[in-house]
Amino acid sequence: MKPRQVLPVLAVAIALLCLPACKREPSPATGQVPRATTVARGNESADQFVARVNAEFRNTYAELSAAQWISSTYISDDSELIAAKANERWLTQLNGWIEQARQYEGQPMSAATARSIMLLKLMTAMPAPRDPQRLAELTRIASKMEGMYGAGKYCSKPGDATSCKTLGDLEDILRSNRDYDAQLDAWNGWHTIAPPMRKDYVRFVELVNEGAKDMGFADAGEVWRSGYDMPAQQIAAETDRLWTQVKPLYEQLHCYARTKLDAKYGKDRGEVAGRMLPAHLMGNMWQQDWSNLWDVLQPYPGASSLDITAALQRQYQQNYTNELATHATAPGPADLVDIERAAQLDSARQMASRAQDFYMSLGMPKLPASYWTRSQFIKPRDRDVVCHASAWDMNMAGDVRTKACMKPDEENFTTIYHELGHVYYYMAYNKLTPIFQQGAHDGFHEAIGDTIVLSMTPGYLQSVGLVDAQPSSQEALINAQMRMALTKVAFLPFGLMIDRWRWGVFDGSIKPDAYNSTWWSLKAKYQGVAPVQARGEDFFDPGAKYHVPGNTPYTRYFLANILQFQFYKALCDASGYKGPLYACSFYGNKAAGQKYEAMLSKGASQPWQQTLKQLTGGETMDASAVLEYFAPLQDWLKQQNEGQTCGWDASAAANAAVPAAKPPVSGPPVTPRVPAPSLSAT
Ligand code: X8Z
Ligand code: ZN
């Protein structure tokens, strides 16, 4: 349910497919939170049953969202407990509905009712055991792992809190420090947060598998694969097919990046055994987005300037100056901290506002006033929070929010466009019955905002004052294409490998004693990246990626990275655009906006194939629009790579990673947990 899937956080517990929430309504007679004990009514028809489930769902949703929001934006033992309990009630209630639905198998019912019953079983990414003790254990572990990730810190001097760095601090190093050892220390440091989760994760897998079996699935991975309006086994083949389409493009990009890293660091350090890319040198903790390596990988320095980060930082400086000017007297040190934070918040809101402007230019509504007051835009300074960006529908009735720890840089800028895609989806389908308040499939949800990001062409960026007028040269085109490819193409194999790992973990083909080595074998196979030092089973590197402890399925992002090009092409067509695909921006085009809104408002009320057809004319996910978009870059990369042996030998690093190595001793954060907020403090 939701708190919508988009939100990872909640997803933890809640469902995976997002559900929307409803407005907070008075609970049943006592006015207390319902105890998830909904009972089947003897003579209820299937249609009546679904109507009741929708009403009950709406009734309990807001409480669950609120508990999850608090635990993500105020990590403490108490908020963790409250979230686990709320989730326990929700999953108990969901199990009850699923059980009650069995009586309608094979009975006549409307198509909408049949679809609703089918979706019920897929409503959570965390299928819970029927056994109440084990269900409660599951929700406790889920909340705990999410809290561990959110509060994770690397303390280079154990016991000295001043030496501790958050994920954001460590990502800053990977983003902008090109020193080999500094990057390695940041990368190793973040990965120290995960080994303490390993035991919990093993138990978590046992418990969700039990829940899946209770529902009649083989394992939790099968539940995840069943959400695509096709037989579960077919989605693996579909993703393989799509990957085969785009793999040659990725291999060319990989080859080019390796040449550049060799030139920068020397062949002995710019690559690792098997001609793979060193995990800590890609500008990103998980090597899923290489755009931070722009300084190393930019094809034609000086041919055009697409330095959006620099422009955002200039805006931030201006905000700082403005905030400073509001002080009549000379500010003291505490004032300066306040001023800095006020300027950060100004920048974050400006970025969100710029994103809103794009959606509004398509004819979509303004975000509600509560969005601006209730969202978390920047990292609070007094407590741990889950910084991983997410979008929330708190009540299925207009209380929509984003939660992020924004900084003024390009990645955060595009991320807020992504998050607002979720938010506009919520708002568009809020009028549907609660069970249908989900994406057509989860990849659709992830693709909405990214489609807008594809429309952020150099021309658009110039029109909003973020870059200067762009020359229309071949060099400028290749620069623009490379900028997009470092995000979109680099991501593809990562988008695939995470669930290749989890599907194997859930079906038992990857056993706990091979969690880490298999993780790296898959990283090698799909991404062609490898660690520079052995990562044995003392590590738990999957736990260092949010979606693993957060239990958010990941195939959605792979599918989204393909689908968004299909959506983009369809919207460009709808806008009447005629030129090459990569140059299209449908900013300001109401015809495109109407078509998009029509798709969003369908939610999950019909099979996604139908929804896709209404937008694009086709019923199949297909990567040819990706290839069409990047055709100039692919030609250019082939020329650049001429004479190189492209590709890599994945077995080389898998072997290298086998010997166990001791993790560094830095240990979990030494900072104590903050106390829970006082109830009267709101
Ligand atoms: O998790 C996200 C979003 C929230 S749905 C920030 N993304 C994936 C990730 O960060 O790993 C967007 C891109 C892929
Ligand atoms: Zn998302």
XYZ file of C-alpha atoms and ligand atoms in Angstrom:
697
model
C 0.000 0.000 0.000
C 1.276 2.597 0.140
C 2.488 4.938 1.304
C 3.109 4.498 -1.970
C 5.633 2.739 -3.314
C 7.398 5.430 -4.165
C 8.342 5.815 -1.049
C 10.750 3.583 -0.279
C 10.481 3.982 3.149
C 7.206 2.941 3.647
C 7.583 0.484 1.221
C 9.314 -1.280 3.679
C 6.484 -2.121 5.319
C 3.849 -1.237 3.387
C 3.136 -2.175 0.277
C 4.872 -2.033 -2.495
C 2.663 -0.858 -4.833
C 1.756 2.168 -3.603
C -1.455 2.809 -2.383
C -2.837 5.849 -1.723
C -4.200 6.825 1.192
C -7.245 8.173 2.123
C -8.340 10.883 4.088
C -8.242 10.479 7.760
C -11.687 9.489 8.742
C -13.006 8.766 12.138
C -12.263 5.215 12.976
C -14.929 2.828 13.915
C -17.140 3.310 16.809
C -14.567 3.617 19.559
C -12.559 6.158 17.658
C -9.507 3.987 18.193
C -7.181 2.635 15.596
C -8.772 -0.461 14.140
C -7.058 -3.598 15.202
C -6.901 -5.242 11.842
C -9.490 -7.738 12.726
C -11.805 -7.284 9.828
C -14.061 -10.236 9.612
C -15.602 -11.712 6.525
C -19.286 -10.954 6.330
C -21.167 -14.137 5.627
C -23.347 -13.177 2.730
C -21.250 -10.456 1.199
C -20.940 -10.588 -2.585
C -17.500 -10.219 -4.158
C -18.352 -6.686 -5.223
C -19.450 -5.817 -1.690
C -16.316 -7.397 -0.298
C -14.073 -5.246 -2.467
C -16.067 -2.137 -1.621
C -15.586 -2.889 2.069
C -11.875 -3.542 1.671
C -11.468 -0.248 -0.161
C -13.301 1.578 2.594
C -11.296 -0.102 5.353
C -8.083 0.487 3.517
C -8.889 4.162 3.173
C -9.686 4.240 6.835
C -6.421 2.823 8.089
C -4.072 4.248 5.522
C -3.353 7.653 6.988
C -2.332 6.246 10.341
C 0.162 3.932 8.705
C 1.613 6.704 6.563
C 1.947 8.962 9.561
C 3.829 6.304 11.544
C 6.149 5.677 8.620
C 6.718 9.363 8.021
C 7.688 9.925 11.626
C 10.046 6.976 11.704
C 11.774 8.152 8.529
C 12.092 11.781 9.479
C 12.889 11.266 13.149
C 14.844 8.074 13.647
C 14.650 6.861 17.227
C 13.894 3.647 19.063
C 10.422 4.962 19.758
C 9.531 5.990 16.232
C 10.872 2.643 15.050
C 8.558 0.869 17.452
C 5.551 2.898 16.382
C 6.238 2.228 12.703
C 6.700 -1.485 13.329
C 3.431 -1.648 15.247
C 1.489 0.281 12.617
C 2.897 -1.981 9.993
C 2.016 -5.032 12.033
C -1.596 -3.912 12.169
C -1.623 -3.156 8.469
C -0.110 -6.476 7.394
C -2.453 -8.361 9.699
C -5.368 -6.567 8.143
C -4.068 -7.274 4.655
C -3.617 -10.969 5.431
C -7.192 -11.016 6.672
C -8.503 -9.573 3.414
C -6.445 -11.992 1.355
C -7.809 -14.904 3.346
C -11.385 -13.656 3.015
C -10.955 -13.157 -0.724
C -10.401 -16.885 -1.227
C -14.077 -17.602 -0.880
C -14.715 -15.730 -4.127
C -12.372 -17.818 -6.263
C -14.223 -19.019 -9.329
C -17.336 -16.977 -8.571
C -18.900 -14.486 -10.963
C -17.920 -10.890 -10.325
C -17.277 -7.690 -12.227
C -13.952 -7.212 -13.985
C -13.010 -4.399 -11.612
C -13.685 -6.616 -8.608
C -11.646 -9.474 -10.047
C -8.738 -7.120 -10.708
C -8.988 -5.646 -7.223
C -8.847 -9.102 -5.641
C -5.859 -10.004 -7.796
C -4.072 -6.793 -6.742
C -4.742 -7.396 -3.056
C -2.283 -10.254 -2.910
C 0.384 -8.103 -4.528
C -0.168 -5.130 -2.361
C 2.892 -5.545 -0.212
C 6.525 -6.168 -1.090
C 6.797 -7.671 2.348
C 4.437 -10.637 2.432
C 3.949 -11.430 6.079
C 3.511 -14.785 7.799
C 0.052 -15.581 9.097
C 1.569 -16.472 12.422
C 1.157 -13.315 14.555
C 4.483 -13.637 16.397
C 6.437 -14.049 13.241
C 4.517 -11.277 11.529
C 5.433 -8.954 14.391
C 9.055 -10.089 14.230
C 9.103 -9.263 10.530
C 7.853 -5.711 11.006
C 10.355 -5.132 13.818
C 13.244 -6.283 11.656
C 12.070 -4.187 8.715
C 11.870 -1.030 10.788
C 15.178 -1.782 12.423
C 17.047 -2.263 9.152
C 15.630 0.913 7.717
C 16.675 2.812 10.823
C 20.159 1.305 10.701
C 20.575 2.455 7.144
C 19.209 5.924 7.834
C 21.413 6.417 10.890
C 24.453 4.738 9.305
C 27.753 6.541 9.721
C 31.387 5.806 9.082
C 33.575 6.783 11.990
C 37.215 6.751 10.959
C 38.252 6.964 14.635
C 36.051 4.552 16.509
C 34.664 6.160 19.629
C 35.252 9.696 18.350
C 31.930 11.084 17.163
C 33.617 14.010 15.438
C 35.232 11.573 13.006
C 31.859 10.203 11.843
C 30.612 10.802 8.326
C 27.110 10.324 6.959
C 26.286 8.878 3.566
C 25.843 12.428 2.282
C 29.337 13.390 3.474
C 30.834 10.304 1.857
C 28.947 10.865 -1.383
C 30.364 14.386 -1.496
C 33.841 12.875 -1.491
C 33.052 10.500 -4.337
C 31.386 13.317 -6.238
C 34.167 15.802 -6.132
C 37.422 14.410 -4.768
C 39.499 12.720 -7.452
C 42.151 11.397 -5.079
C 42.257 7.624 -5.460
C 42.771 6.835 -1.775
C 40.280 9.393 -0.501
C 37.623 7.832 -2.707
C 38.579 4.352 -1.562
C 38.326 5.366 2.065
C 34.877 6.923 1.507
C 33.661 3.876 -0.373
C 35.031 1.394 2.168
C 33.739 3.574 4.979
C 30.128 3.566 3.871
C 30.201 -0.195 3.415
C 31.050 -0.654 7.099
C 27.452 0.186 7.991
C 26.080 -2.983 6.461
C 27.655 -6.074 8.118
C 25.604 -5.497 11.296
C 22.445 -5.934 9.180
C 23.390 -9.280 7.714
C 21.877 -11.466 10.394
C 18.645 -9.505 10.350
C 18.478 -9.716 6.606
C 18.830 -13.503 6.657
C 15.923 -13.727 9.066
C 13.955 -11.190 7.072
C 14.255 -13.406 3.998
C 12.978 -16.420 5.924
C 9.994 -14.480 7.193
C 8.893 -12.906 3.911
C 9.257 -16.255 2.228
C 6.986 -17.778 4.824
C 4.479 -15.000 4.156
C 4.709 -15.606 0.415
C 4.147 -19.342 0.851
C 1.171 -18.687 3.090
C -0.351 -16.824 0.167
C 0.393 -19.641 -2.274
C 3.542 -18.241 -3.900
C 6.828 -20.108 -4.133
C 8.779 -17.324 -2.423
C 8.804 -13.532 -1.986
C 10.575 -13.031 -5.303
C 7.646 -14.640 -7.062
C 5.311 -12.172 -5.365
C 7.443 -9.330 -6.704
C 7.496 -10.791 -10.215
C 3.743 -11.279 -10.237
C 2.915 -7.581 -10.435
C 3.274 -7.205 -14.184
C 0.024 -8.489 -15.670
C 1.838 -11.471 -17.110
C 2.964 -14.819 -15.731
C 5.671 -14.296 -13.106
C 8.285 -16.254 -15.044
C 7.842 -14.033 -18.070
C 9.095 -10.838 -16.489
C 12.611 -12.250 -16.076
C 12.641 -13.047 -19.786
C 11.237 -9.599 -20.604
C 14.019 -7.872 -18.696
C 16.607 -10.081 -20.403
C 15.163 -9.128 -23.766
C 15.320 -5.418 -22.967
C 18.840 -5.727 -21.600
C 19.971 -7.468 -24.788
C 18.693 -4.482 -26.746
C 20.713 -1.921 -24.795
C 23.782 -3.896 -23.747
C 25.894 -2.958 -26.799
C 25.371 0.709 -25.955
C 26.382 0.141 -22.336
C 29.479 -1.780 -23.419
C 30.597 1.136 -25.555
C 30.113 3.567 -22.686
C 31.956 1.226 -20.322
C 34.850 0.963 -22.759
C 35.100 4.733 -23.126
C 34.981 5.279 -19.354
C 37.742 2.734 -18.811
C 40.014 4.451 -21.308
C 39.485 7.774 -19.550
C 40.083 6.305 -16.091
C 43.244 4.597 -17.338
C 44.424 7.934 -18.640
C 43.716 9.606 -15.330
C 44.897 7.008 -12.835
C 47.184 4.769 -14.923
C 46.218 1.373 -16.272
C 47.127 -0.402 -13.038
C 44.688 1.716 -11.008
C 42.161 2.902 -13.604
C 40.863 -0.628 -14.073
C 40.840 -3.894 -12.177
C 41.369 -7.511 -13.180
C 39.175 -8.531 -16.081
C 39.213 -4.994 -17.567
C 36.517 -3.914 -15.174
C 35.896 -0.508 -13.629
C 36.995 0.050 -10.014
C 33.926 0.367 -7.817
C 35.214 3.339 -5.846
C 36.202 5.493 -8.825
C 32.827 5.939 -10.537
C 31.703 9.019 -8.610
C 28.824 7.110 -7.045
C 28.669 4.706 -4.126
C 26.935 2.026 -6.176
C 28.266 2.871 -9.669
C 24.685 3.347 -10.799
C 25.100 6.885 -12.107
C 28.383 8.181 -13.509
C 27.410 11.792 -14.041
C 29.680 12.990 -11.261
C 32.625 11.950 -13.414
C 31.798 14.706 -15.871
C 35.199 16.304 -15.291
C 36.877 13.067 -16.398
C 34.452 11.903 -19.079
C 33.270 15.117 -20.773
C 33.882 14.549 -24.493
C 34.635 18.129 -25.547
C 35.619 20.395 -22.685
C 34.913 23.951 -23.691
C 32.549 23.064 -26.547
C 29.493 23.843 -24.458
C 28.804 24.390 -20.818
C 26.216 22.209 -19.142
C 27.421 22.830 -15.627
C 24.085 22.905 -13.847
C 25.681 22.284 -10.477
C 27.716 25.465 -10.820
C 24.571 27.439 -11.668
C 22.712 25.999 -8.672
C 25.623 26.824 -6.434
C 25.598 30.394 -7.665
C 21.908 30.558 -6.778
C 22.743 29.213 -3.353
C 25.383 31.910 -2.851
C 22.815 34.516 -3.787
C 20.378 33.037 -1.273
C 23.083 33.178 1.370
C 23.754 36.816 0.611
C 20.037 37.593 0.796
C 19.623 35.761 4.105
C 22.658 37.528 5.501
C 21.164 40.855 4.521
C 18.122 40.174 6.691
C 20.354 40.549 9.770
C 20.581 44.118 10.923
C 23.506 43.471 13.249
C 26.693 41.500 12.677
C 25.735 37.808 12.928
C 27.440 35.621 15.514
C 28.551 32.025 14.821
C 25.133 30.565 15.683
C 23.440 33.087 13.388
C 25.767 32.107 10.573
C 24.724 28.490 10.904
C 21.079 29.570 10.784
C 21.755 31.726 7.758
C 23.469 28.868 5.972
C 20.550 26.558 6.643
C 18.012 29.143 5.587
C 19.897 29.564 2.313
C 19.979 25.771 1.800
C 16.261 25.607 2.361
C 15.689 28.496 -0.053
C 17.701 26.643 -2.693
C 15.859 23.379 -2.147
C 12.487 25.094 -2.448
C 13.603 26.920 -5.571
C 14.569 23.604 -7.124
C 11.232 22.012 -6.199
C 9.444 25.061 -7.485
C 11.279 24.891 -10.774
C 10.202 21.245 -11.080
C 6.608 22.150 -10.238
C 6.747 24.781 -12.960
C 7.478 22.088 -15.553
C 4.443 20.027 -14.531
C 2.270 23.122 -14.420
C 3.455 24.115 -17.881
C 1.808 20.897 -19.078
C -1.478 21.974 -17.542
C -1.119 20.022 -14.305
C -2.198 21.597 -11.029
C -0.173 23.509 -8.503
C 1.070 21.457 -5.580
C -1.114 22.011 -2.527
C 0.058 24.542 0.033
C 0.577 21.703 2.529
C 3.241 20.229 0.249
C 5.429 23.231 0.943
C 4.920 23.191 4.691
C 5.017 19.463 5.392
C 7.754 18.154 3.108
C 11.282 17.573 4.324
C 13.553 19.474 1.935
C 16.902 19.460 3.726
C 18.590 17.319 6.326
C 17.570 18.361 9.818
C 20.591 19.149 11.918
C 19.397 17.732 15.216
C 18.572 14.119 14.367
C 19.024 11.188 12.041
C 16.610 10.796 9.150
C 16.351 8.504 6.148
C 17.826 10.836 3.567
C 17.063 8.634 0.574
C 14.622 10.719 -1.466
C 11.003 9.608 -1.574
C 7.505 10.845 -2.390
C 4.553 10.282 -0.125
C 0.822 10.230 -0.383
C -0.129 10.585 3.233
C -3.878 10.273 3.015
C -5.122 9.689 -0.545
C -6.701 13.087 -0.263
C -4.124 15.694 -1.144
C -1.555 15.542 1.651
C 1.384 14.804 -0.640
C 4.992 15.300 0.377
C 8.557 14.683 -0.619
C 11.293 13.771 1.790
C 14.889 14.421 0.841
C 18.126 15.963 2.053
C 18.604 18.267 -0.904
C 21.808 19.975 -1.861
C 22.191 22.437 -4.710
C 23.598 20.150 -7.388
C 22.457 18.586 -10.637
C 21.696 15.162 -9.176
C 19.411 16.606 -6.522
C 17.844 18.863 -9.129
C 16.836 15.986 -11.390
C 15.809 13.904 -8.380
C 13.167 16.424 -7.366
C 11.708 16.273 -10.886
C 11.629 12.479 -10.413
C 9.896 12.717 -7.057
C 7.288 15.131 -8.306
C 6.479 12.580 -10.998
C 5.331 10.304 -8.176
C 3.440 13.123 -6.535
C 1.582 14.049 -9.730
C 0.727 10.380 -10.238
C -0.776 10.287 -6.732
C -2.808 13.400 -7.308
C -4.041 12.160 -10.674
C -5.254 8.790 -9.400
C -6.544 9.851 -6.008
C -10.063 9.746 -7.420
C -9.838 6.003 -8.045
C -10.759 3.403 -5.480
C -7.856 2.833 -3.098
C -6.753 -0.527 -4.488
C -6.347 1.006 -7.941
C -4.284 3.890 -6.606
C -1.020 2.501 -7.843
C 1.096 2.783 -10.928
C 0.008 0.839 -14.020
C 2.987 -1.180 -12.873
C 5.736 -0.065 -10.564
C 8.044 0.844 -13.451
C 5.441 3.331 -14.673
C 5.551 5.079 -11.332
C 9.301 5.447 -11.528
C 9.250 6.608 -15.133
C 6.905 9.591 -14.823
C 9.352 12.165 -13.506
C 12.261 10.755 -15.472
C 10.338 11.351 -18.689
C 10.228 14.995 -17.708
C 13.977 14.890 -17.037
C 14.528 13.756 -20.644
C 12.734 16.909 -21.670
C 15.290 19.002 -19.755
C 17.254 19.653 -22.905
C 19.994 22.269 -23.159
C 17.322 24.523 -24.680
C 15.035 24.103 -21.669
C 17.905 24.607 -19.233
C 18.839 27.783 -21.036
C 15.251 29.034 -20.976
C 15.191 28.756 -17.182
C 18.537 30.470 -16.819
C 20.595 27.492 -15.704
C 22.990 27.353 -18.635
C 24.122 29.772 -21.304
C 23.003 29.619 -24.920
C 24.310 26.407 -26.408
C 26.213 26.271 -29.694
C 24.598 23.958 -32.226
C 27.780 22.052 -33.017
C 28.381 18.309 -33.220
C 30.650 18.650 -30.177
C 27.900 20.291 -28.133
C 25.485 17.545 -29.164
C 27.875 14.820 -28.055
C 28.436 16.611 -24.766
C 24.671 16.797 -24.181
C 24.209 13.143 -25.084
C 27.045 12.078 -22.819
C 25.531 14.010 -19.936
C 22.293 12.033 -20.302
C 24.055 8.710 -20.953
C 26.119 8.938 -17.767
C 22.839 8.855 -15.881
C 20.507 6.794 -18.034
C 22.752 4.276 -19.806
C 25.162 3.717 -16.923
C 22.160 2.865 -14.750
C 20.725 0.028 -16.847
C 22.783 -2.970 -15.670
C 22.581 -1.787 -12.091
C 18.820 -1.592 -12.394
C 18.841 -5.215 -13.382
C 21.386 -6.791 -11.052
C 19.901 -5.851 -7.696
C 16.823 -8.015 -8.143
C 18.792 -10.721 -9.905
C 20.497 -10.942 -6.537
C 17.312 -10.713 -4.482
C 15.339 -13.127 -6.609
C 18.171 -15.617 -6.011
C 18.240 -14.853 -2.295
C 14.500 -15.371 -2.010
C 14.410 -18.584 -4.056
C 17.332 -20.013 -2.092
C 19.744 -20.335 -5.003
C 21.916 -17.695 -3.290
C 22.578 -18.880 0.236
C 23.612 -16.620 3.092
C 27.179 -17.892 2.940
C 27.420 -16.602 -0.616
C 25.486 -13.338 -0.288
C 28.470 -11.093 -0.823
C 30.424 -13.081 -3.379
C 27.300 -13.476 -5.502
C 26.555 -9.787 -5.209
C 29.954 -9.028 -6.699
C 29.646 -11.735 -9.330
C 26.439 -10.062 -10.501
C 28.007 -6.611 -10.370
C 30.812 -7.982 -12.519
C 28.512 -9.757 -14.934
C 26.080 -6.921 -15.564
C 27.964 -3.725 -14.779
C 31.559 -4.749 -15.372
C 32.585 -3.158 -12.086
C 34.623 -4.723 -9.292
C 36.062 -3.785 -5.916
C 39.800 -3.237 -5.787
C 40.152 -5.309 -2.642
C 38.569 -8.673 -1.934
C 35.093 -8.471 -0.414
C 34.472 -11.757 1.346
C 31.527 -12.909 3.409
C 32.503 -10.771 6.384
C 30.983 -7.948 4.396
C 27.365 -7.446 3.443
C 27.659 -4.995 0.591
C 24.033 -5.298 -0.608
C 23.013 -3.760 2.730
C 24.861 -0.566 1.807
C 22.257 0.167 -0.889
C 19.073 1.668 0.500
C 16.597 -0.525 -1.331
C 17.924 -3.733 0.237
C 17.416 -2.856 3.911
C 14.438 -0.731 2.778
C 13.017 -3.733 0.900
C 12.056 -1.753 -2.169
C 11.925 -3.890 -5.311
C 14.327 -2.602 -7.932
C 13.280 -4.055 -11.288
C 10.913 -1.088 -11.435
C 13.846 1.254 -12.037
C 15.259 -0.854 -14.834
C 11.868 -0.931 -16.525
C 11.441 2.781 -15.909
C 14.724 3.524 -17.626
C 13.372 1.891 -20.761
C 9.759 3.034 -20.481
C 10.624 6.682 -19.964
C 12.049 6.834 -23.503
C 8.815 5.357 -24.852
C 6.765 7.873 -22.879
C 9.022 10.710 -23.973
C 8.731 9.800 -27.639
C 4.949 9.537 -27.372
C 4.669 12.911 -25.644
C 6.994 14.525 -28.159
C 4.739 13.167 -30.897
C 1.663 14.434 -29.067
C 3.238 17.882 -28.874
C 3.666 17.946 -32.650
C 7.451 17.841 -32.480
C 9.173 16.673 -35.645
C 12.979 16.750 -35.216
C 15.454 14.232 -33.809
C 14.220 12.625 -30.623
C 17.092 13.808 -28.405
C 16.352 17.472 -29.096
C 12.690 17.405 -28.110
C 11.351 19.203 -25.077
C 7.605 19.204 -24.520
C 7.896 21.861 -21.806
C 4.826 24.067 -21.988
C 2.873 21.769 -24.285
C -0.686 21.260 -23.106
C -1.510 18.529 -25.631
C 1.343 16.417 -24.289
C 0.226 17.260 -20.755
C -3.312 16.094 -21.398
C -2.128 12.811 -22.783
C 0.144 12.292 -19.808
C -2.538 13.193 -17.295
C -4.938 10.742 -18.961
C -2.430 7.980 -18.403
C -1.736 8.952 -14.803
C -5.390 9.039 -13.917
C -5.839 5.383 -14.915
C -3.603 4.194 -12.085
C -3.726 0.416 -11.854
C -7.361 0.153 -12.899
C -6.516 -1.748 -16.078
C -3.615 -3.929 -17.257
C -0.579 -1.761 -17.973
C -0.443 -2.974 -21.573
C -3.697 -1.143 -22.212
C -2.434 1.991 -20.517
C 0.768 1.885 -22.521
C -1.196 1.463 -25.707
C -3.306 4.513 -24.981
C -0.155 6.588 -24.627
C 2.221 5.100 -27.180
C 0.120 2.965 -29.508
C 2.020 -0.203 -28.496
C 1.549 -2.781 -25.755
C 5.132 -3.884 -25.288
C 8.056 -2.462 -23.404
C 10.729 -1.800 -25.933
C 14.171 -0.171 -25.909
C 14.252 1.050 -29.469
C 13.481 4.607 -28.353
C 16.573 4.438 -26.096
C 18.678 3.479 -29.092
C 17.078 6.096 -31.306
C 17.757 8.767 -28.694
C 21.404 7.830 -28.229
C 22.207 7.017 -31.870
C 24.625 9.958 -32.309
C 26.471 9.075 -29.111
C 26.659 5.397 -29.949
C 28.286 6.186 -33.312
C 30.692 8.554 -31.645
C 31.599 6.016 -28.938
C 32.308 3.367 -31.545
C 34.789 5.709 -33.190
C 36.399 6.599 -29.876
C 36.736 2.954 -28.909
C 38.164 1.821 -32.217
C 41.153 -0.414 -31.666
C 40.179 -1.147 -28.040
C 39.093 -4.532 -26.814
C 35.765 -3.598 -25.314
C 33.830 -5.754 -22.862
C 35.235 -7.424 -19.763
C 35.908 -10.763 -18.159
C 33.500 -11.042 -15.254
C 35.080 -14.197 -13.896
C 38.325 -12.414 -13.094
C 36.861 -10.265 -10.349
C 34.495 -12.871 -9.013
C 37.533 -15.022 -8.320
C 39.403 -12.118 -6.846
C 36.550 -11.447 -4.465
C 36.397 -14.927 -3.026
C 39.011 -14.820 -0.252
C 37.457 -13.431 2.874
C 38.856 -10.151 4.095
C 38.219 -8.607 7.441
C 36.100 -5.485 7.313
C 37.714 -2.368 8.683
C 37.108 -1.910 12.330
C 35.270 1.312 12.233
C 32.043 -0.033 13.646
C 28.593 1.320 13.891
C 27.883 4.910 14.744
C 28.730 5.972 18.189
C 26.138 8.690 18.257
C 23.320 7.894 20.616
C 19.817 7.807 19.287
C 17.815 10.898 19.803
C 14.875 10.780 22.123
C 11.457 10.570 20.578
C 9.676 13.818 19.999
C 7.473 14.926 22.764
C 3.861 14.398 21.877
C 3.033 17.933 22.795
C 5.845 19.368 20.772
C 4.009 19.639 17.536
O 15.272 5.433 -5.235
C 15.165 6.196 -6.168
C 14.335 7.466 -6.036
C 13.155 7.265 -5.157
S 11.963 6.213 -5.848
C 15.201 8.560 -5.444
N 15.832 5.968 -7.322
C 16.691 4.817 -7.495
C 17.930 4.911 -6.627
O 18.201 5.978 -6.073
O 18.647 3.916 -6.505
C 15.781 6.794 -8.528
C 16.814 6.204 -9.436
C 17.060 4.822 -8.952
Zn 11.056 7.011 -7.516
